[in-house]
Amino acid sequence: MHLLYSGIHGYVFRGCRFGWGCSLNCGWLSLYSHPYRCEDPMNLSKKLVLALAGTSMLAPVAASAQEIAAVNGRAAVNEYMQQQDVDTFKAWASRNQVTSVNQFSDVKPTDWAYQALSNLVEKYGCVAGYPDGKFKGAQAMTRFEAAALLNACLDRVTEKTDELQKLLDEFDKELTILTARVDGLESKVGKLQAQQFSTTTKLRGEASMILGGIPGYTSNTGTTAAGRQNVRSQGNTTFNYDLRLNFDTSYTGQDLLRTRLRAGNFSALPFGSSSQPFKLDKAESYNNQVYLDRLFYQFPVGKDKSIKLTVGALVRNTEMVWLPTAYKSDVLDAFTTIGTSGTYNKATGQGVGFQWRQKVEKGKGAFLVNTNYVVSGNNCLSGTGVSGSCGSNVGGSGADSSYGVFNDNSGLNWLTQVGYAAPNWGAAVGYRYGSAGTSMRDGNGIANSALLASQSSSSLAFNAYWQPIKTGWFPSISAGYGYNWVNGSNSGATVTTGTSTTGPLDSASWFAGFQWDNAFIKGNSAGVAFGQPSFTLASKAQSEPWLIEWFYRFQVSDNISITPTLFYGTGISNQRSSTSGGGSGNQNNGSTFSGLGGVIQTTFKF
């Protein structure tokens, strides 16, 4: 017999509990309970209570009445209990087995059940204790638990006595109820299995509805045929959506095949285009069309599973690294990319990735190393394409045999990161190499222009954060600084069309963010961030932008949140003309905007 520990009510013989005294002799059960003696006459209910004492001392994973729902008489219960007797039982028993009743700190020779417990420990060797060295025998239990646990004990008794048979009869009603419940559950499970989409795939969706605008914001797309400036007002309040459907498939429980569909209806300006600082994290210009947005497979390797490899036809570089930040507003993209969008530029396309994280004890800090290669391009297969979908959603030039995944003109991004993550702080250094066709993302004016055919870039980022162990008035602090070196002349031709235009110059960016978790109400959060999105340093004519953001997130439920956000920008370029380069903010031939904007972002997860 094996008596194992249970953290619920007491001790068990493979699932049966009791906190009374008993002794087992010659294959039959003699029962007693203080203040009675074994030879005292007892009624049936008293014998029932004491029988439980003589046959069990709960197992570490002893099933509750609900878990024993698979009961169908004694045979079914025995079968269930045998399935529970796995490595967990053996490991627990080996660690907590006692050989003497004196090892229990709360059992004394003067206790009325001392002798019974001593017999179980020293004669049968089947008692294990709580981790704190105590017995804790006086615990309560339900009749359903008693019925199930009593049956599980019977295979430990070599002779089924008349008294034990009476106990089975006594609990016959409870066993019948449990059996009925199992039948109902089996019917429901069968129905779910018949109607489920897939045995290996789960749907995880996110729908965001965003009401917002930037009063007074205008864009200038250059001079019309009549010689007038083509100025458009694009700051009116709009109501848009972003929908993401992730089909996550796992074949081993540790791997992931992700297929994501995405749709939205944002206009390019002011929120949908990543070529300007007001870009929202959840905004893309998909024109109400559904696109395949992700397709990759990720799996662990090695005995300790510390390495993950990723390969995909549509994968994002920032999803194969660690973003060291505690600031998570999920509103302005310039802050979602932790103030270093030149390095963490969300390049999406064909790619592979390597991720390693040091294996340490839970609660300890760990080093990590990540590196990935993504071919994003800044052109579509046809050279034009749907607004906002070019590159990110058709695979860029890496899917075009005219370019391929190893061509310098295909928009190559090589991102490498080394970091350290502790329980409440972290830091990382990131480096990205970019070839022709890549861009810095969320930059201001020509700082965000795509690299020309003769250009390449090197971006370096330093990021760190700290957050209090316990939430309170003191916020978490996140910060980042990035610098982007551009090699080659910024006057030349584009990769795809060969049109003469202006390319980017050296640029820098930074941010600082503060966030309060459980702000005013548990589950809600508030924060403020400020900084400068990528801006050109080499040109005095280039405006220097500033951004600041305030948000408060109402966590309505686990799956619904509402995030009202205000933001203010100054020196933001809104010039769009061929003479000044795509998205130029050159003050000599363009214009800048300063003003306040805001959104109310409601997100549903399912």
Short mmCIF file of C-alpha atoms in Angstrom, two decimals, residues 88-548:
data_model
loop_
_atom_site.label_atom_id
_atom_site.label_comp_id
_atom_site.label_asym_id
_atom_site.label_seq_id
_atom_site.Cartn_x
_atom_site.Cartn_y
_atom_site.Cartn_z
CA THR A 88 3.75 12.70 -10.10
CA PHE A 89 2.69 10.22 -7.41
CA LYS A 90 6.01 8.43 -7.39
CA ALA A 91 8.04 11.62 -7.28
CA TRP A 92 5.95 13.02 -4.44
CA ALA A 93 6.07 9.81 -2.42
CA SER A 94 9.85 9.51 -2.74
CA ARG A 95 10.35 13.06 -1.54
CA ASN A 96 7.92 13.04 1.38
CA GLN A 97 7.89 9.42 2.61
CA VAL A 98 8.32 9.03 6.38
CA THR A 99 9.50 5.94 8.27
CA SER A 100 8.47 6.96 11.77
CA VAL A 101 5.40 8.67 13.15
CA ASN A 102 7.74 10.85 15.21
CA GLN A 103 8.74 12.65 12.02
CA PHE A 104 5.40 14.49 12.12
CA SER A 105 5.85 17.63 14.21
CA ASP A 106 2.15 17.86 15.06
CA VAL A 107 1.60 14.22 16.16
CA LYS A 108 2.23 13.38 19.82
CA PRO A 109 2.14 10.05 21.73
CA THR A 110 -0.77 11.44 23.76
CA ASP A 111 -2.94 11.86 20.65
CA TRP A 112 -5.89 9.42 20.60
CA ALA A 113 -5.03 8.27 17.04
CA TYR A 114 -1.29 7.98 17.66
CA GLN A 115 -1.17 4.17 17.70
CA ALA A 116 -3.24 3.82 14.54
CA LEU A 117 -1.03 6.25 12.65
CA SER A 118 2.06 4.52 13.99
CA ASN A 119 0.81 1.20 12.57
CA LEU A 120 0.27 2.75 9.14
CA VAL A 121 3.70 4.35 9.10
CA GLU A 122 5.85 1.62 10.59
CA LYS A 123 3.97 -1.52 9.59
CA TYR A 124 2.79 -0.61 6.12
CA GLY A 125 5.16 2.23 5.20
CA CYS A 126 2.44 4.10 3.37
CA VAL A 127 2.31 7.58 4.90
CA ALA A 128 3.78 10.75 3.44
CA GLY A 129 3.57 14.17 5.02
CA TYR A 130 2.91 17.78 4.11
CA PRO A 131 5.96 19.75 2.88
CA ASP A 132 6.16 21.52 6.28
CA GLY A 133 6.57 18.18 8.09
CA LYS A 134 3.07 18.10 9.56
CA PHE A 135 0.33 15.44 9.43
CA LYS A 136 -2.78 17.68 9.59
CA GLY A 137 -5.21 14.83 9.94
CA ALA A 138 -8.31 16.72 11.08
CA GLN A 139 -9.57 17.82 7.68
CA ALA A 140 -13.14 17.75 6.34
CA MET A 141 -14.33 16.05 3.17
CA THR A 142 -17.56 15.87 1.14
CA ARG A 143 -19.68 12.73 0.78
CA PHE A 144 -19.02 12.64 -2.96
CA GLU A 145 -15.29 12.67 -2.29
CA ALA A 146 -15.70 10.01 0.34
CA ALA A 147 -17.64 7.78 -2.04
CA ALA A 148 -15.07 8.02 -4.82
CA LEU A 149 -12.08 7.73 -2.52
CA LEU A 150 -13.50 4.73 -0.66
CA ASN A 151 -13.81 2.79 -3.91
CA ALA A 152 -10.23 3.66 -4.84
CA CYS A 153 -9.04 2.16 -1.54
CA LEU A 154 -10.63 -1.23 -2.00
CA ASP A 155 -7.87 -2.60 -4.22
CA ARG A 156 -5.59 -2.19 -1.20
CA VAL A 157 -7.66 -4.48 0.96
CA THR A 158 -7.27 -8.24 0.38
CA GLU A 159 -10.60 -9.17 1.94
CA LYS A 160 -13.80 -7.26 1.42
CA THR A 161 -15.62 -7.54 4.72
CA ASP A 162 -19.34 -7.27 5.32
CA GLU A 163 -18.82 -3.88 6.88
CA LEU A 164 -17.09 -2.57 3.79
CA GLN A 165 -19.93 -3.88 1.66
CA LYS A 166 -22.33 -1.95 3.86
CA LEU A 167 -20.27 1.19 3.27
CA LEU A 168 -20.52 0.69 -0.49
CA ASP A 169 -24.27 0.31 -0.15
CA GLU A 170 -24.37 3.46 2.00
CA PHE A 171 -22.73 5.49 -0.79
CA ASP A 172 -24.63 3.88 -3.63
CA LYS A 173 -26.79 7.01 -4.13
CA GLU A 174 -23.76 9.31 -4.50
CA LEU A 175 -22.10 6.91 -6.94
CA THR A 176 -25.25 6.83 -9.02
CA ILE A 177 -25.34 10.65 -9.18
CA LEU A 178 -21.69 10.76 -10.24
CA THR A 179 -22.35 8.22 -12.98
CA ALA A 180 -25.24 10.31 -14.33
CA ARG A 181 -23.04 13.37 -14.41
CA VAL A 182 -20.38 11.51 -16.36
CA ASP A 183 -22.92 10.39 -18.94
CA GLY A 184 -23.99 14.01 -19.44
CA LEU A 185 -20.41 15.21 -19.82
CA GLU A 186 -19.56 12.46 -22.29
CA SER A 187 -22.52 13.49 -24.42
CA LYS A 188 -21.42 17.13 -24.47
CA VAL A 189 -17.80 16.24 -25.23
CA GLY A 190 -18.92 14.04 -28.10
CA LYS A 191 -20.95 16.88 -29.56
CA LEU A 192 -18.04 19.31 -29.31
CA GLN A 193 -15.67 16.86 -30.98
CA ALA A 194 -18.11 16.34 -33.84
CA GLN A 195 -18.55 20.08 -34.42
CA GLN A 196 -15.01 21.38 -33.82
CA PHE A 197 -13.13 23.09 -36.63
CA SER A 198 -9.87 21.18 -36.14
CA THR A 199 -8.19 19.04 -33.52
CA THR A 200 -4.89 20.91 -33.97
CA THR A 201 -5.95 24.48 -34.84
CA LYS A 202 -7.34 27.26 -32.66
CA LEU A 203 -8.81 30.55 -33.83
CA ARG A 204 -7.60 33.62 -31.94
CA GLY A 205 -9.10 36.85 -33.15
CA GLU A 206 -8.79 40.55 -32.41
CA ALA A 207 -11.18 43.23 -33.64
CA SER A 208 -10.47 46.92 -33.01
CA MET A 209 -12.83 49.80 -33.70
CA ILE A 210 -11.18 53.20 -33.62
CA LEU A 211 -12.88 56.58 -33.52
CA GLY A 212 -10.42 59.44 -33.98
CA GLY A 213 -9.01 62.36 -35.87
CA ILE A 214 -6.48 65.20 -35.90
CA PRO A 215 -8.29 68.54 -36.32
CA GLY A 216 -6.56 70.83 -38.78
CA TYR A 217 -4.29 68.18 -40.28
CA THR A 218 -3.71 68.65 -44.02
CA SER A 219 -1.53 66.97 -46.63
CA ASN A 220 0.22 68.55 -49.57
CA THR A 221 0.75 66.29 -52.57
CA GLY A 222 2.53 68.89 -54.69
CA THR A 223 1.56 71.22 -57.50
CA THR A 224 -1.43 70.58 -59.75
CA ALA A 225 -1.50 71.04 -63.52
CA ALA A 226 -2.99 74.47 -62.93
CA GLY A 227 0.00 75.46 -60.80
CA ARG A 228 -1.81 75.29 -57.48
CA GLN A 229 -0.75 73.46 -54.36
CA ASN A 230 -2.78 70.27 -53.97
CA VAL A 231 -3.68 70.64 -50.31
CA ARG A 232 -6.19 68.23 -48.76
CA SER A 233 -7.80 68.37 -45.36
CA GLN A 234 -7.34 64.94 -43.74
CA GLY A 235 -7.91 65.65 -40.07
CA ASN A 236 -11.63 64.97 -39.89
CA THR A 237 -12.98 62.48 -37.37
CA THR A 238 -13.34 58.97 -38.78
CA PHE A 239 -14.57 55.60 -37.51
CA ASN A 240 -12.40 52.72 -38.73
CA TYR A 241 -11.73 49.09 -37.96
CA ASP A 242 -8.88 46.60 -37.90
CA LEU A 243 -9.57 42.85 -37.87
CA ARG A 244 -7.00 40.10 -37.31
CA LEU A 245 -7.81 36.39 -37.41
CA ASN A 246 -5.01 34.09 -36.25
CA PHE A 247 -5.29 30.39 -37.05
CA ASP A 248 -2.75 28.85 -34.67
CA THR A 249 -1.89 25.21 -35.32
CA SER A 250 0.28 23.01 -33.11
CA TYR A 251 1.25 19.43 -33.86
CA THR A 252 3.36 18.74 -30.76
CA GLY A 253 2.06 21.27 -28.24
CA GLN A 254 5.32 23.23 -28.46
CA ASP A 255 5.43 24.25 -32.12
CA LEU A 256 3.32 26.89 -33.88
CA LEU A 257 2.07 27.25 -37.43
CA ARG A 258 0.42 30.66 -37.70
CA THR A 259 -1.82 31.74 -40.53
CA ARG A 260 -3.26 35.24 -40.13
CA LEU A 261 -5.87 37.04 -42.14
CA ARG A 262 -6.25 40.79 -41.78
CA ALA A 263 -8.61 43.48 -43.01
CA GLY A 264 -9.13 47.19 -42.35
CA ASN A 265 -10.34 50.43 -43.88
CA PHE A 266 -7.99 53.24 -42.81
CA SER A 267 -6.92 55.91 -45.25
CA ALA A 268 -3.17 56.38 -45.62
CA LEU A 269 -3.20 59.74 -43.84
CA PRO A 270 -3.12 60.53 -41.07
CA PHE A 271 -3.23 57.07 -39.38
CA GLY A 272 -2.71 54.32 -41.96
CA SER A 273 0.70 54.96 -43.49
CA SER A 274 3.96 53.95 -41.78
CA SER A 275 5.71 56.77 -43.63
CA GLN A 276 4.73 59.42 -41.04
CA PRO A 277 4.75 59.77 -37.22
CA PHE A 278 0.97 59.69 -36.62
CA LYS A 279 0.79 56.06 -37.77
CA LEU A 280 -1.37 53.94 -35.42
CA ASP A 281 -0.25 50.49 -34.36
CA LYS A 282 -3.61 48.98 -35.38
CA ALA A 283 -4.14 50.87 -38.63
CA GLU A 284 -3.45 49.71 -42.19
CA SER A 285 -4.86 50.80 -45.54
CA TYR A 286 -6.46 47.55 -46.69
CA ASN A 287 -9.46 49.09 -48.47
CA ASN A 288 -11.89 46.63 -46.84
CA GLN A 289 -10.08 43.72 -48.46
CA VAL A 290 -8.86 40.60 -46.67
CA TYR A 291 -5.16 39.83 -46.95
CA LEU A 292 -2.96 36.97 -45.87
CA ASP A 293 -0.91 38.87 -43.31
CA ARG A 294 1.23 36.12 -41.67
CA LEU A 295 2.33 32.62 -42.60
CA PHE A 296 5.18 31.08 -40.64
CA TYR A 297 6.18 27.99 -38.64
CA GLN A 298 8.03 28.17 -35.31
CA PHE A 299 9.43 25.21 -33.38
CA PRO A 300 11.87 24.50 -30.51
CA VAL A 301 15.09 22.52 -30.87
CA GLY A 302 17.47 20.94 -28.38
CA LYS A 303 16.86 18.93 -25.24
CA ASP A 304 16.17 21.96 -23.06
CA LYS A 305 14.03 23.71 -25.72
CA SER A 306 16.00 26.92 -25.21
CA ILE A 307 16.27 27.53 -28.96
CA LYS A 308 13.41 28.43 -31.27
CA LEU A 309 13.65 28.48 -35.04
CA THR A 310 11.21 30.30 -37.30
CA VAL A 311 10.73 30.08 -41.04
CA GLY A 312 7.97 31.75 -43.01
CA ALA A 313 6.76 33.14 -46.30
CA LEU A 314 5.23 36.07 -44.40
CA VAL A 315 6.91 36.78 -41.08
CA ARG A 316 7.78 39.99 -39.20
CA ASN A 317 11.24 40.67 -37.78
CA THR A 318 9.98 42.27 -34.54
CA GLU A 319 7.97 39.11 -33.78
CA MET A 320 11.20 37.09 -33.70
CA VAL A 321 12.95 39.29 -31.14
CA TRP A 322 12.21 40.62 -27.66
CA LEU A 323 11.00 44.21 -27.31
CA PRO A 324 12.38 45.43 -23.96
CA THR A 325 9.68 47.76 -22.71
CA ALA A 326 7.03 48.04 -20.01
CA TYR A 327 5.16 50.78 -21.88
CA LYS A 328 2.30 49.22 -23.85
CA SER A 329 -0.30 51.69 -25.02
CA ASP A 330 -0.69 49.99 -28.43
CA VAL A 331 -1.74 53.31 -29.96
CA LEU A 332 0.95 55.39 -31.72
CA ASP A 333 3.27 53.13 -33.69
CA ALA A 334 6.31 55.31 -32.95
CA PHE A 335 6.03 54.27 -29.27
CA THR A 336 5.00 50.68 -30.02
CA THR A 337 8.38 50.30 -31.74
CA ILE A 338 9.90 51.56 -28.44
CA GLY A 339 11.30 54.77 -29.92
CA THR A 340 13.79 52.93 -32.15
CA SER A 341 11.81 52.24 -35.32
CA GLY A 342 14.94 52.37 -37.46
CA THR A 343 16.13 49.12 -35.85
CA TYR A 344 12.77 47.54 -34.98
CA ASN A 345 11.12 48.58 -38.26
CA LYS A 346 8.48 45.78 -38.45
CA ALA A 347 9.86 44.50 -41.75
CA THR A 348 7.50 41.81 -43.06
CA GLY A 349 8.11 39.27 -45.79
CA GLN A 350 9.99 36.04 -46.43
CA GLY A 351 12.30 35.23 -43.55
CA VAL A 352 14.00 32.97 -41.04
CA GLY A 353 14.81 33.55 -37.39
CA PHE A 354 16.85 32.15 -34.52
CA GLN A 355 15.93 32.77 -30.88
CA TRP A 356 17.87 31.60 -27.82
CA ARG A 357 16.97 32.23 -24.18
CA GLN A 358 19.08 31.03 -21.28
CA LYS A 359 17.44 28.33 -19.16
CA VAL A 360 17.29 29.47 -15.55
CA GLU A 361 15.18 28.84 -12.47
CA LYS A 362 11.81 30.55 -12.40
CA GLY A 363 12.14 34.11 -11.12
CA LYS A 364 15.77 34.48 -12.22
CA GLY A 365 17.16 36.76 -14.93
CA ALA A 366 18.21 35.30 -18.27
CA PHE A 367 20.37 36.31 -21.23
CA LEU A 368 18.93 36.09 -24.72
CA VAL A 369 20.19 36.28 -28.29
CA ASN A 370 17.98 36.75 -31.34
CA THR A 371 18.80 37.14 -35.00
CA ASN A 372 16.63 37.06 -38.11
CA TYR A 373 16.66 37.72 -41.82
CA VAL A 374 13.57 39.16 -43.52
CA VAL A 375 13.07 40.19 -47.14
CA SER A 376 10.50 42.97 -47.04
CA GLY A 377 11.13 45.04 -50.13
CA ASN A 378 9.37 48.33 -50.69
CA ASN A 379 7.83 47.36 -54.00
CA CYS A 380 5.08 45.00 -55.11
CA LEU A 381 5.23 42.31 -57.76
CA SER A 382 3.55 44.57 -60.30
CA GLY A 383 5.41 47.69 -59.23
CA THR A 384 2.24 49.33 -57.95
CA GLY A 385 -0.30 47.47 -55.82
CA VAL A 386 -3.08 48.29 -53.38
CA SER A 387 -2.34 51.28 -51.18
CA GLY A 388 -0.80 50.20 -47.92
CA SER A 389 -0.45 46.55 -48.92
CA CYS A 390 2.72 46.91 -50.96
CA GLY A 391 5.59 44.93 -49.51
CA SER A 392 3.99 43.96 -46.24
CA ASN A 393 1.23 41.78 -47.62
CA VAL A 394 2.27 40.40 -50.98
CA GLY A 395 5.74 39.38 -49.91
CA GLY A 396 7.59 42.27 -51.50
CA SER A 397 10.22 41.60 -54.12
CA GLY A 398 11.35 38.42 -52.34
CA ALA A 399 8.39 36.67 -54.00
CA ASP A 400 9.30 38.01 -57.44
CA SER A 401 11.76 35.95 -59.48
CA SER A 402 13.05 39.22 -60.94
CA TYR A 403 14.55 39.98 -57.56
CA GLY A 404 14.55 36.96 -55.20
CA VAL A 405 15.35 36.66 -51.53
CA PHE A 406 19.12 37.28 -51.82
CA ASN A 407 19.13 40.35 -54.07
CA ASP A 408 20.34 43.63 -52.53
CA ASN A 409 17.43 45.37 -54.24
CA SER A 410 14.88 43.10 -52.57
CA GLY A 411 14.75 45.01 -49.30
CA LEU A 412 16.94 42.83 -47.07
CA ASN A 413 16.71 43.27 -43.30
CA TRP A 414 19.15 41.54 -40.97
CA LEU A 415 18.23 42.16 -37.32
CA THR A 416 20.35 40.95 -34.39
CA GLN A 417 19.74 41.52 -30.69
CA VAL A 418 21.48 40.70 -27.40
CA GLY A 419 19.65 41.33 -24.13
CA TYR A 420 19.08 40.46 -20.50
CA ALA A 421 15.62 40.00 -19.00
CA ALA A 422 15.14 40.04 -15.21
CA PRO A 423 11.81 39.67 -13.38
CA ASN A 424 11.20 43.43 -13.21
CA TRP A 425 13.76 45.01 -15.54
CA GLY A 426 15.51 44.37 -18.82
CA ALA A 427 17.84 45.84 -21.41
CA ALA A 428 18.90 45.05 -24.96
CA VAL A 429 21.11 46.24 -27.79
CA GLY A 430 19.80 45.78 -31.31
CA TYR A 431 21.37 46.18 -34.74
CA ARG A 432 19.74 46.07 -38.17
CA TYR A 433 21.29 46.15 -41.60
CA GLY A 434 19.02 47.33 -44.40
CA SER A 435 19.56 47.16 -48.15
CA ALA A 436 17.92 49.13 -50.95
CA GLY A 437 14.15 49.31 -50.66
CA THR A 438 13.97 49.21 -46.86
CA SER A 439 12.91 52.13 -44.65
CA MET A 440 13.14 53.35 -41.04
CA ARG A 441 9.35 53.39 -40.34
CA ASP A 442 7.38 56.20 -38.67
CA GLY A 443 10.06 58.70 -39.65
CA ASN A 444 9.48 62.36 -40.29
CA GLY A 445 9.82 63.54 -43.87
CA ILE A 446 12.81 62.22 -45.79
CA ALA A 447 13.98 60.32 -42.68
CA ASN A 448 11.36 57.73 -43.62
CA SER A 449 12.04 57.56 -47.36
CA ALA A 450 12.87 54.14 -48.77
CA LEU A 451 16.56 53.53 -49.43
CA LEU A 452 17.54 54.16 -53.03
CA ALA A 453 19.18 51.59 -55.29
CA SER A 454 22.62 52.90 -54.34
CA GLN A 455 21.98 53.04 -50.58
CA SER A 456 22.19 50.79 -47.52
CA SER A 457 21.73 51.49 -43.82
CA SER A 458 22.93 50.43 -40.37
CA SER A 459 20.67 51.07 -37.39
CA LEU A 460 21.61 50.71 -33.72
CA ALA A 461 19.19 50.72 -30.78
CA PHE A 462 19.60 50.84 -27.00
CA ASN A 463 16.52 50.05 -24.94
CA ALA A 464 15.84 49.39 -21.26
CA TYR A 465 12.96 49.34 -18.79
CA TRP A 466 12.24 48.96 -15.10
CA GLN A 467 8.95 48.31 -13.34
CA PRO A 468 8.08 48.11 -9.64
CA ILE A 469 7.52 44.64 -8.22
CA LYS A 470 4.26 45.82 -6.66
CA THR A 471 1.99 48.26 -8.42
CA GLY A 472 1.46 51.60 -6.78
CA TRP A 473 1.94 55.29 -7.39
CA PHE A 474 5.40 54.80 -8.86
CA PRO A 475 5.21 53.94 -12.60
CA SER A 476 7.26 51.64 -14.76
CA ILE A 477 9.94 53.44 -16.79
CA SER A 478 10.89 52.59 -20.37
CA ALA A 479 13.39 54.35 -22.63
CA GLY A 480 15.05 53.88 -25.99
CA TYR A 481 17.51 55.64 -28.30
CA GLY A 482 18.27 54.77 -31.90
CA TYR A 483 20.64 56.03 -34.57
CA ASN A 484 20.53 55.25 -38.29
CA TRP A 485 23.54 55.57 -40.59
CA VAL A 486 22.77 55.75 -44.33
CA ASN A 487 25.48 54.81 -46.81
CA GLY A 488 25.41 56.20 -50.34
CA SER A 489 24.08 59.35 -51.93
CA ASN A 490 20.52 60.37 -51.16
CA SER A 491 20.08 61.62 -54.73
CA GLY A 492 19.41 58.83 -57.15
CA ALA A 493 16.91 56.37 -58.51
CA THR A 494 14.34 54.14 -56.85
CA VAL A 495 14.73 50.35 -56.96
CA THR A 496 11.71 49.48 -59.11
CA THR A 497 10.93 52.42 -61.37
CA GLY A 498 14.33 54.07 -61.70
CA THR A 499 12.74 57.46 -61.09
CA SER A 500 15.13 60.10 -59.82
CA THR A 501 14.21 61.13 -56.28
CA THR A 502 15.54 62.01 -52.85
CA GLY A 503 16.50 59.29 -50.42
CA PRO A 504 17.00 59.34 -46.65
CA LEU A 505 19.92 60.73 -44.70
CA ASP A 506 21.35 59.86 -41.29
CA SER A 507 18.67 60.08 -38.62
CA ALA A 508 17.99 59.52 -34.93
CA SER A 509 15.01 58.79 -32.67
CA TRP A 510 14.26 58.32 -28.97
CA PHE A 511 11.44 57.98 -26.46
CA ALA A 512 10.64 57.73 -22.75
CA GLY A 513 7.47 56.10 -21.43
CA PHE A 514 5.84 55.84 -18.00
CA GLN A 515 3.01 53.44 -17.22
CA TRP A 516 0.91 52.82 -14.12
CA ASP A 517 -0.68 49.37 -13.88
CA ASN A 518 -3.88 48.93 -11.87
CA ALA A 519 -4.42 52.67 -12.18
CA PHE A 520 -7.35 53.67 -9.92
CA ILE A 521 -9.08 50.33 -10.69
CA LYS A 522 -7.50 46.89 -10.71
CA GLY A 523 -6.82 45.78 -14.28
CA ASN A 524 -6.82 49.29 -15.76
CA SER A 525 -3.65 51.07 -16.81
CA ALA A 526 -2.54 54.60 -17.62
CA GLY A 527 0.56 56.04 -19.22
CA VAL A 528 2.37 58.89 -20.87
CA ALA A 529 5.17 58.80 -23.43
CA PHE A 530 7.12 61.45 -25.29
CA GLY A 531 10.03 61.60 -27.70
CA GLN A 532 11.08 62.22 -31.28
CA PRO A 533 10.34 59.86 -34.16
CA SER A 534 13.14 59.41 -36.70
CA PHE A 535 14.33 62.81 -37.88
CA THR A 536 17.17 63.79 -40.18
CA LEU A 537 20.29 65.26 -38.59
CA ALA A 538 22.31 66.16 -41.69
CA SER A 539 19.91 68.74 -43.12
CA LYS A 540 19.16 72.00 -41.35
CA ALA A 541 16.06 72.37 -43.52
CA GLN A 542 14.56 69.17 -42.10
CA SER A 543 12.04 69.77 -39.36
CA GLU A 544 12.57 68.10 -35.98
CA PRO A 545 9.33 66.47 -34.80
CA TRP A 546 8.12 65.91 -31.24
CA LEU A 547 5.38 63.57 -30.04
CA ILE A 548 3.65 63.12 -26.70
#
